[in-house]
GROMACS .gro file of C-alpha atoms in nm:
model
  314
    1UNK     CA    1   0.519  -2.468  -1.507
    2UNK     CA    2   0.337  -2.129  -1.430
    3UNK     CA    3   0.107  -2.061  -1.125
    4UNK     CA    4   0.337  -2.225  -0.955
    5UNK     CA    5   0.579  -1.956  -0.756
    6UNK     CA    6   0.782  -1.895  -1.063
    7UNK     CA    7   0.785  -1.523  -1.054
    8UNK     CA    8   0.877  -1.551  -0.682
    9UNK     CA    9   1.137  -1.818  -0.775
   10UNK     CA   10   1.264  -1.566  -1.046
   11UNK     CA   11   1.283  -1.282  -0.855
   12UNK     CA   12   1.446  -1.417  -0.599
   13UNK     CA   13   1.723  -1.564  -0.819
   14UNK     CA   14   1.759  -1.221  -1.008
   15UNK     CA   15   1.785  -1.038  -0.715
   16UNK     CA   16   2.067  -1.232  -0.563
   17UNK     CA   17   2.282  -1.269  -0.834
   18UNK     CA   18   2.609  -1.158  -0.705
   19UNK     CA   19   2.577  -1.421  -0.419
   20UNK     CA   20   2.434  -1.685  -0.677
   21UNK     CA   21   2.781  -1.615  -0.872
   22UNK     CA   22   2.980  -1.633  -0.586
   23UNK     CA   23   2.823  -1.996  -0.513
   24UNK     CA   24   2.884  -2.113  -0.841
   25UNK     CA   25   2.533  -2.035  -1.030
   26UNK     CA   26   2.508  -1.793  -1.281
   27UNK     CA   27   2.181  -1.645  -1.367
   28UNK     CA   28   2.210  -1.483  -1.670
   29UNK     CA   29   2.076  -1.151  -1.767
   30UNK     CA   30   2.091  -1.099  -2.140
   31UNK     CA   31   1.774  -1.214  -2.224
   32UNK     CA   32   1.588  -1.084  -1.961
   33UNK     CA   33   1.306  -0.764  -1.975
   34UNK     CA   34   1.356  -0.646  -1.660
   35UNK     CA   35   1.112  -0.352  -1.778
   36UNK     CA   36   0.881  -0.564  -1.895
   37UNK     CA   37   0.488  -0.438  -1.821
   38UNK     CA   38   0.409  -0.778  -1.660
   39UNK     CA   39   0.577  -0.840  -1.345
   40UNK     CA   40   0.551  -1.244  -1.518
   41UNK     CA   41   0.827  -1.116  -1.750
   42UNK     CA   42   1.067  -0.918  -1.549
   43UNK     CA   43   1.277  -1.194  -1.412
   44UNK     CA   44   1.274  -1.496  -1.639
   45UNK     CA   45   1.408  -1.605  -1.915
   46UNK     CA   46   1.093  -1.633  -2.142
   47UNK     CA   47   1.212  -1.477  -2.418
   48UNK     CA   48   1.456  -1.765  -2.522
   49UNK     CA   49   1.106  -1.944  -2.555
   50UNK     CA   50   0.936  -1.646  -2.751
   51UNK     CA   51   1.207  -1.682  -3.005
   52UNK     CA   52   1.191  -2.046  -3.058
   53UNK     CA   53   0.783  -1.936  -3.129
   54UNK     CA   54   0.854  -1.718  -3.401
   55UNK     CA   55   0.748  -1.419  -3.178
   56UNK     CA   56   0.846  -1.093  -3.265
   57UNK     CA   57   0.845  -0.818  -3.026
   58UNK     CA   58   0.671  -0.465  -3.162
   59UNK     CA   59   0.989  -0.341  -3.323
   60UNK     CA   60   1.072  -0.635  -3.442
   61UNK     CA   61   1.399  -0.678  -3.307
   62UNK     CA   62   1.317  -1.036  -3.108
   63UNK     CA   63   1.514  -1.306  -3.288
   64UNK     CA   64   1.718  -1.640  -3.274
   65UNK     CA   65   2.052  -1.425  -3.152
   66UNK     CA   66   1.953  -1.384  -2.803
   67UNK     CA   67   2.047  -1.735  -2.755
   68UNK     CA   68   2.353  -1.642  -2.891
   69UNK     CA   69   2.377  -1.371  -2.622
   70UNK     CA   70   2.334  -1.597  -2.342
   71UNK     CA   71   2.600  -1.892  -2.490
   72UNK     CA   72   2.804  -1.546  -2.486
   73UNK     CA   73   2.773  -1.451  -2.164
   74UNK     CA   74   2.796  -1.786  -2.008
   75UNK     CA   75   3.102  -1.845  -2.221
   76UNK     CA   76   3.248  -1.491  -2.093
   77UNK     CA   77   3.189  -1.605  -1.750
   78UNK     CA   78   3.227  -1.906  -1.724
   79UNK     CA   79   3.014  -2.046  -1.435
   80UNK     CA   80   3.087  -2.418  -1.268
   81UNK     CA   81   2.664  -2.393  -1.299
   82UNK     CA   82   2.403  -2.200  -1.470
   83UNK     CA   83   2.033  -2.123  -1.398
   84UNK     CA   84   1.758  -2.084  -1.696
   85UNK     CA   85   1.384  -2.018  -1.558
   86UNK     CA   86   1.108  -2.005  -1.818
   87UNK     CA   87   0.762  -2.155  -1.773
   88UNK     CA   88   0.698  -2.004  -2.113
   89UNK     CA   89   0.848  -2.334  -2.190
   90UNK     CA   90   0.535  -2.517  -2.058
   91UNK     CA   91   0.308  -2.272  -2.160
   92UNK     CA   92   0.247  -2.298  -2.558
   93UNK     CA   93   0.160  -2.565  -2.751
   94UNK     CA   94   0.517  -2.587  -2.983
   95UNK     CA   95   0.684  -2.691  -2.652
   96UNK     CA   96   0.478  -2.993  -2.620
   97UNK     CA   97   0.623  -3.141  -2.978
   98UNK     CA   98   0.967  -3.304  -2.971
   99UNK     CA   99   1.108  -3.149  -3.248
  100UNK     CA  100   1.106  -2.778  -3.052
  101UNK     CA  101   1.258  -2.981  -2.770
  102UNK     CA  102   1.463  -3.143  -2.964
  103UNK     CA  103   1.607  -2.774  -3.074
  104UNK     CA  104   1.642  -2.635  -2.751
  105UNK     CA  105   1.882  -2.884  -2.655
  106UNK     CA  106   2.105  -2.876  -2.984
  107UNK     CA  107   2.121  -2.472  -2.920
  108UNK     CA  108   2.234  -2.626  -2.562
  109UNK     CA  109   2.466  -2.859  -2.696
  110UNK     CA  110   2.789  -2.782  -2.555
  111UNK     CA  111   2.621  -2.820  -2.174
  112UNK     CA  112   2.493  -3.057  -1.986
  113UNK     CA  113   2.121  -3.017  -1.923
  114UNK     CA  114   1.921  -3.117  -1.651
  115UNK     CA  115   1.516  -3.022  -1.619
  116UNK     CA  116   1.394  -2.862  -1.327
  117UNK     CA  117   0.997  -2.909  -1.374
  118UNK     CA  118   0.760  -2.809  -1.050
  119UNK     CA  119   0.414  -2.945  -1.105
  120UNK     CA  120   0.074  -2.830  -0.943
  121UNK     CA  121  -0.277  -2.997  -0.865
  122UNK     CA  122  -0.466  -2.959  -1.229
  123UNK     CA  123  -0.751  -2.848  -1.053
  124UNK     CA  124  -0.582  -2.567  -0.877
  125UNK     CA  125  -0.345  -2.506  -1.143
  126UNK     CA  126  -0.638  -2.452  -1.410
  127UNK     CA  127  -0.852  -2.192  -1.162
  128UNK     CA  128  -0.483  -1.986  -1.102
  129UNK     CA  129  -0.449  -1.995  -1.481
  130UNK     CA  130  -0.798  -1.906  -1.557
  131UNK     CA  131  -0.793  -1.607  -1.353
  132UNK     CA  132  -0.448  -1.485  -1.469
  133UNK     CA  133  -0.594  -1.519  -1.879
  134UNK     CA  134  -0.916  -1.357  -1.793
  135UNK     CA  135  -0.710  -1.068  -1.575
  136UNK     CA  136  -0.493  -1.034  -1.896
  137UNK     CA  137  -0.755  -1.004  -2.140
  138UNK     CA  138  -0.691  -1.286  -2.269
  139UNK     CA  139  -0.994  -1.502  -2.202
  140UNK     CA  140  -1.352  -1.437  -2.273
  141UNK     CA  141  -1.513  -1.812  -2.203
  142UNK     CA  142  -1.604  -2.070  -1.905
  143UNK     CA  143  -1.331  -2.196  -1.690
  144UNK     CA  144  -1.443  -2.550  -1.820
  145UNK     CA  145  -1.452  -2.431  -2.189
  146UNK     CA  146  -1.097  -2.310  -2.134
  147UNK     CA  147  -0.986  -2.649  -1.951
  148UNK     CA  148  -1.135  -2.872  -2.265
  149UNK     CA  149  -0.926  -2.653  -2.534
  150UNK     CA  150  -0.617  -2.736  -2.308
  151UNK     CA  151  -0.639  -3.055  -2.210
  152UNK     CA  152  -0.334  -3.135  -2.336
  153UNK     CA  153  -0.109  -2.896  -2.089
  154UNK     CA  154  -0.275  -3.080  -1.777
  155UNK     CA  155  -0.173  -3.402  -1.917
  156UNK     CA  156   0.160  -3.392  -1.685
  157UNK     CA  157   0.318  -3.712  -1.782
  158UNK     CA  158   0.287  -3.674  -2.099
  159UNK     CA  159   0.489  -3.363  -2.107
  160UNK     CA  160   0.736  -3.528  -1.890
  161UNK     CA  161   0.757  -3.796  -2.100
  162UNK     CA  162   0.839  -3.570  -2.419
  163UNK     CA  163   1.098  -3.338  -2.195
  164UNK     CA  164   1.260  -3.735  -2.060
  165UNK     CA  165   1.261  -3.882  -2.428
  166UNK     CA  166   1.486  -3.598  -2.564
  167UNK     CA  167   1.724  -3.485  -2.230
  168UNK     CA  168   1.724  -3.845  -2.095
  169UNK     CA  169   1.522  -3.991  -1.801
  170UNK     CA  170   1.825  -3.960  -1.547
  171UNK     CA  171   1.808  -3.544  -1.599
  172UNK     CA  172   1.450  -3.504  -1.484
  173UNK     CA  173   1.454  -3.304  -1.154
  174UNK     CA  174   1.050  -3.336  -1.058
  175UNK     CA  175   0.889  -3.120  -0.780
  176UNK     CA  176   0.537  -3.074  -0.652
  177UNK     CA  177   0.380  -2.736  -0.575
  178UNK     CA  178   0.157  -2.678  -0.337
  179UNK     CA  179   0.034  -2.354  -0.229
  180UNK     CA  180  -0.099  -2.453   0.100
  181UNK     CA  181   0.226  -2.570   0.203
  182UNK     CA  182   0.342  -2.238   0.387
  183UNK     CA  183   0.624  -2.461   0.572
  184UNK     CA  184   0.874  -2.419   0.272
  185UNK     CA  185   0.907  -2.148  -0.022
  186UNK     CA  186   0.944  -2.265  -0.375
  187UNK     CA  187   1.268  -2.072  -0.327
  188UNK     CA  188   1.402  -2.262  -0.049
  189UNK     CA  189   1.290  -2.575  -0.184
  190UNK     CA  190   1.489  -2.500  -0.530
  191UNK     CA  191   1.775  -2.438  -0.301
  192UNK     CA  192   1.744  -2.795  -0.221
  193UNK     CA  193   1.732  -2.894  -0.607
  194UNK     CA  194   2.089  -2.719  -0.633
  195UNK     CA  195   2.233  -2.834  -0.321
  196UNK     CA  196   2.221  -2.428  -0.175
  197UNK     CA  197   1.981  -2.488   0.090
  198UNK     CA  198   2.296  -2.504   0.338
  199UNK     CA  199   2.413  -2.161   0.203
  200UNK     CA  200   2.013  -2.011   0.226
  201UNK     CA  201   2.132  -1.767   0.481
  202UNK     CA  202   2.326  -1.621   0.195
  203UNK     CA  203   2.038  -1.521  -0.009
  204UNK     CA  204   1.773  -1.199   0.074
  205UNK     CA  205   1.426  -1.279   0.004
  206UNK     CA  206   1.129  -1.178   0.137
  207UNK     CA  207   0.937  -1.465   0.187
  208UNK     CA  208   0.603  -1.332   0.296
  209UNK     CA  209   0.603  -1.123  -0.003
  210UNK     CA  210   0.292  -1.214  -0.272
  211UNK     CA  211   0.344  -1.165  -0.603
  212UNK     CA  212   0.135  -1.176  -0.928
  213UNK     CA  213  -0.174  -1.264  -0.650
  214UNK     CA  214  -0.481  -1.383  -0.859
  215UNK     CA  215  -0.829  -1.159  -0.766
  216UNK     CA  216  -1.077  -1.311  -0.610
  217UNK     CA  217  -1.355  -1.538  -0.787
  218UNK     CA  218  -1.599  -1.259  -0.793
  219UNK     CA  219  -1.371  -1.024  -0.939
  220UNK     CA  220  -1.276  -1.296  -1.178
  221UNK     CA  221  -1.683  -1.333  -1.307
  222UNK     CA  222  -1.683  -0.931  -1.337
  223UNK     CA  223  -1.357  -0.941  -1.519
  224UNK     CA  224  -1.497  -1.211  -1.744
  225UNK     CA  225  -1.837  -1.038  -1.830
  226UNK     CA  226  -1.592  -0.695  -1.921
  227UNK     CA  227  -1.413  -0.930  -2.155
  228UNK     CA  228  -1.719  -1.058  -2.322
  229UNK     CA  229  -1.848  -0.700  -2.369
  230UNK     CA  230  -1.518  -0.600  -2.542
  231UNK     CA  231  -1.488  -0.910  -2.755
  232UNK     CA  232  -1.890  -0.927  -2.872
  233UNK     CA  233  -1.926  -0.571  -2.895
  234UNK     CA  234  -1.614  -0.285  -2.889
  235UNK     CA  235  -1.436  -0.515  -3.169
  236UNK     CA  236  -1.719  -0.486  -3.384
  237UNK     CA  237  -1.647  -0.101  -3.399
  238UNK     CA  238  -1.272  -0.038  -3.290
  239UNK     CA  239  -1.017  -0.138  -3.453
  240UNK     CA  240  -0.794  -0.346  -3.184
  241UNK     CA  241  -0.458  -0.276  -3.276
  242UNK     CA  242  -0.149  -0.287  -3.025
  243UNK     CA  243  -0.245   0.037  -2.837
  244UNK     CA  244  -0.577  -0.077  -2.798
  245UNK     CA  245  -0.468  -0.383  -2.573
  246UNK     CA  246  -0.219  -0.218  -2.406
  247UNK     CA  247  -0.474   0.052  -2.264
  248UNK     CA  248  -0.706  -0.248  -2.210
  249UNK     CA  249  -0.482  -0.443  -2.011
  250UNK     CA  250  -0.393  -0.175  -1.784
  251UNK     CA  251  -0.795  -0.100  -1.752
  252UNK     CA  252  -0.833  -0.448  -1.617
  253UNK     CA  253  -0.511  -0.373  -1.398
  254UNK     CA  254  -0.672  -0.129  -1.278
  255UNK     CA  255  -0.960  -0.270  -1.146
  256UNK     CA  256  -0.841  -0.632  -1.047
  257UNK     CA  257  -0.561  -0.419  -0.848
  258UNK     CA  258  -0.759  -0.105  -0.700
  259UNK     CA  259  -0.840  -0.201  -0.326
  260UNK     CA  260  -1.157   0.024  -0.312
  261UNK     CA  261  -1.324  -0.145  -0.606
  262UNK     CA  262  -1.205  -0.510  -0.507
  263UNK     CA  263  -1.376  -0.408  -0.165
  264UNK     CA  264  -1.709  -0.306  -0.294
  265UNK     CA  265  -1.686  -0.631  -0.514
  266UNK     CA  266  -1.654  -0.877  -0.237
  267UNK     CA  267  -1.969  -0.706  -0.100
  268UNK     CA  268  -2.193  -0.822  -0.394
  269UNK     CA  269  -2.422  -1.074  -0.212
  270UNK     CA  270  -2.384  -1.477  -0.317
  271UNK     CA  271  -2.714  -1.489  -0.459
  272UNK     CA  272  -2.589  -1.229  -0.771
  273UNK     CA  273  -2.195  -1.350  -0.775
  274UNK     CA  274  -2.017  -1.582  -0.597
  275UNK     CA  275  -1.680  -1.683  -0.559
  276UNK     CA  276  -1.657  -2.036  -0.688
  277UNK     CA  277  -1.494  -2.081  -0.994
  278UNK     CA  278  -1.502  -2.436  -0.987
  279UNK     CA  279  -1.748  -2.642  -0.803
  280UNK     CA  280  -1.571  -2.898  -0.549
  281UNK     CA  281  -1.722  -3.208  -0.786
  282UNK     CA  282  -1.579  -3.005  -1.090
  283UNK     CA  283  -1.262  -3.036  -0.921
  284UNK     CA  284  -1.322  -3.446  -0.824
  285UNK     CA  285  -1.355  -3.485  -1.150
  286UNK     CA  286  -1.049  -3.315  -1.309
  287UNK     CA  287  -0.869  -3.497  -1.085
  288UNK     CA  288  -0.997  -3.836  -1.126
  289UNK     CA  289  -0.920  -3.759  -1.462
  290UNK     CA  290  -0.538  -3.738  -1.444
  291UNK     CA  291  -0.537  -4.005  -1.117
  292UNK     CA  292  -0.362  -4.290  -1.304
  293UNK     CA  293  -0.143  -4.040  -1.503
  294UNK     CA  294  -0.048  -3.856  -1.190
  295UNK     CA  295   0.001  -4.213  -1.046
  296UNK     CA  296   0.300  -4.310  -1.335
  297UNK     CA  297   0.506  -3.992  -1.234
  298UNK     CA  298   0.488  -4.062  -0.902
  299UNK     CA  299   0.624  -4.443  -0.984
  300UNK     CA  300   0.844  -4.334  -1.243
  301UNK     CA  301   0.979  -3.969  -1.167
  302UNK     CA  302   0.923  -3.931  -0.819
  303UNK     CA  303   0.979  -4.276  -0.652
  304UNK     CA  304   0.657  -4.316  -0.442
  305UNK     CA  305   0.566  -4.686  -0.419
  306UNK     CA  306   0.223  -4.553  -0.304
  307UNK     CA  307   0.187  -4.379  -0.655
  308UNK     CA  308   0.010  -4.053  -0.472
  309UNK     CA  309   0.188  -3.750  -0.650
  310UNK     CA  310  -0.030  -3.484  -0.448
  311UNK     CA  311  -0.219  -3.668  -0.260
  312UNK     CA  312  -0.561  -3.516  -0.190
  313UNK     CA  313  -0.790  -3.610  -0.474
  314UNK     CA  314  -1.114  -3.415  -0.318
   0.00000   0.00000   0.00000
């Protein structure tokens, strides 16, 4: 799912291809933007999701035949294993209906699948998401507001449940991910998924490097009160085409990014911003809310008679 490592998890595998190959993995490259303007997009494999959408890109070029373009270059190769990485899989609504999983694995057909999924605390997974949408533009409203419209993509077993009832129970691969746990990268964990972790000396990654880092919580409210200005009031007189959310985008960039402005922010005293995005009952509560779901995948995917899947409810 996102916000949790994938774009270090991606990069890492892109980068080390040639080794990957010479192990036995291929990580293909046909469908991947490696110019794309968000770092999220340079090293996955989203696109194969995009196209299942309907999503065209803005010459209108994106269609079905890049999944004909990766069968090709799998088939060219001919790999004893294969890597996809997409959390754009998790990310839109279409993917949690079993007919658009049902399609992904008949354009798969000729493989044998199995489902990688890591998972993340809802609480902390919906304040990382938050501030990424709000960052992007994307998100003008309360992190609780935004939390009620997507209840559904928090609902973990649920989604497991869909991705089990179409590729079969026996190919679900679950992992937790947990951000305070700076004893093991997502990347050397995955290595354990694919039975590589013996071979992790093969592999160059940086793994104090931070990528896609979300700003802080005050940044976040300023961010948020930019994006309410430009939704109540510049749409009313500019016409936001394209162009106009490009330049936008890289205005918010700018500022979420620029170390002399993100300095001055954290300055603000409490009493006019703070940092808190959700309040530590907020968070109780979200996760009392998924307890007994969280529970079932520990049972069922996970094994853990003691039914804790992350363990700290607080």
């Amino acid at each position: 799912m996102p916000k949790t490592g994938t774009t270090c998890l991606q990069k890492a595998l892109f980068n080390n291809r040639d080794k990957f190959l010479e192990n036995g993995y291929l990580y293909p490259k046909s469908d991947i933007k490696n110019n794309a303007k968000e770092i999220v997009n340079r090293y996955c494999h989203n696109t194969l999701a995009h196209c299942l959408m309907g999503l065209e890109d803005k010459d209108n070029t994106l269609s079905m035949s890049i999944w004909e373009e990766l069968k090709t270059e799998i088939d060219s190769i001919n790999p004893r294993n294969v890597i996809i990485s997409a959390e754009a899989f998790t990310s839109f609504k279409i993917f949690y209906q079993l007919e658009t999983l049902a399609k992904i694995k008949n354009l798969l057909k000729e493989y044998e699948i199995k489902v990688v999924i890591y998972l993340r605390k809802q609480d902390e997974f919906l304040e990382s998401s938050y501030c990424y949408m709000v960052k992007l533009g994307a998100c003008s409203v309360g992190i609780q507001e935004l939390f009620n419209k997507y209840q559904y993509i928090f609902n973990y077993y649920q989604m497991l449940e869909n991705w089990a009832n179409i590729f079969g129970y026996d190919n679900m691969i679950v992992r937790c991910f947990a951000k305070s746990n700076t004893k093991d990268h997502i990347f050397a964990d995955f290595l354990r998924v694919i039975n590589q972790f013996n071979n992790k000396s093969d592999y160059k990654v940086d793994y104090n490097a931070k990528i896609n880092v979300s700003p802080s919580g005050k940044m976040i409210k300023i961010l948020l009160l930019i994006n309410n200005l430009n939704e109540t009031i510049l749409a009313k007189f500019i016409k936001l085409d394209y162009s106009y959310w490009s330049k936008y985008q890289e205005f918010l960039s700018f500022l979420s990014n620029n170390k002399t402005i993100c300095k001055l922010v954290s300055r603000l005293p409490k009493f006019l911003i703070d940092d808190v995005l959700l309040l530590p009952k907020e968070k109780e509560d979200i996760m009392k809310k998924f307890k007994e779901l969280n529970s079932q995948i520990a049972y069922k995917y996970l094994g853990q008679k003691n039914g804790v899947l992350f363990g700290d409810y607080s």
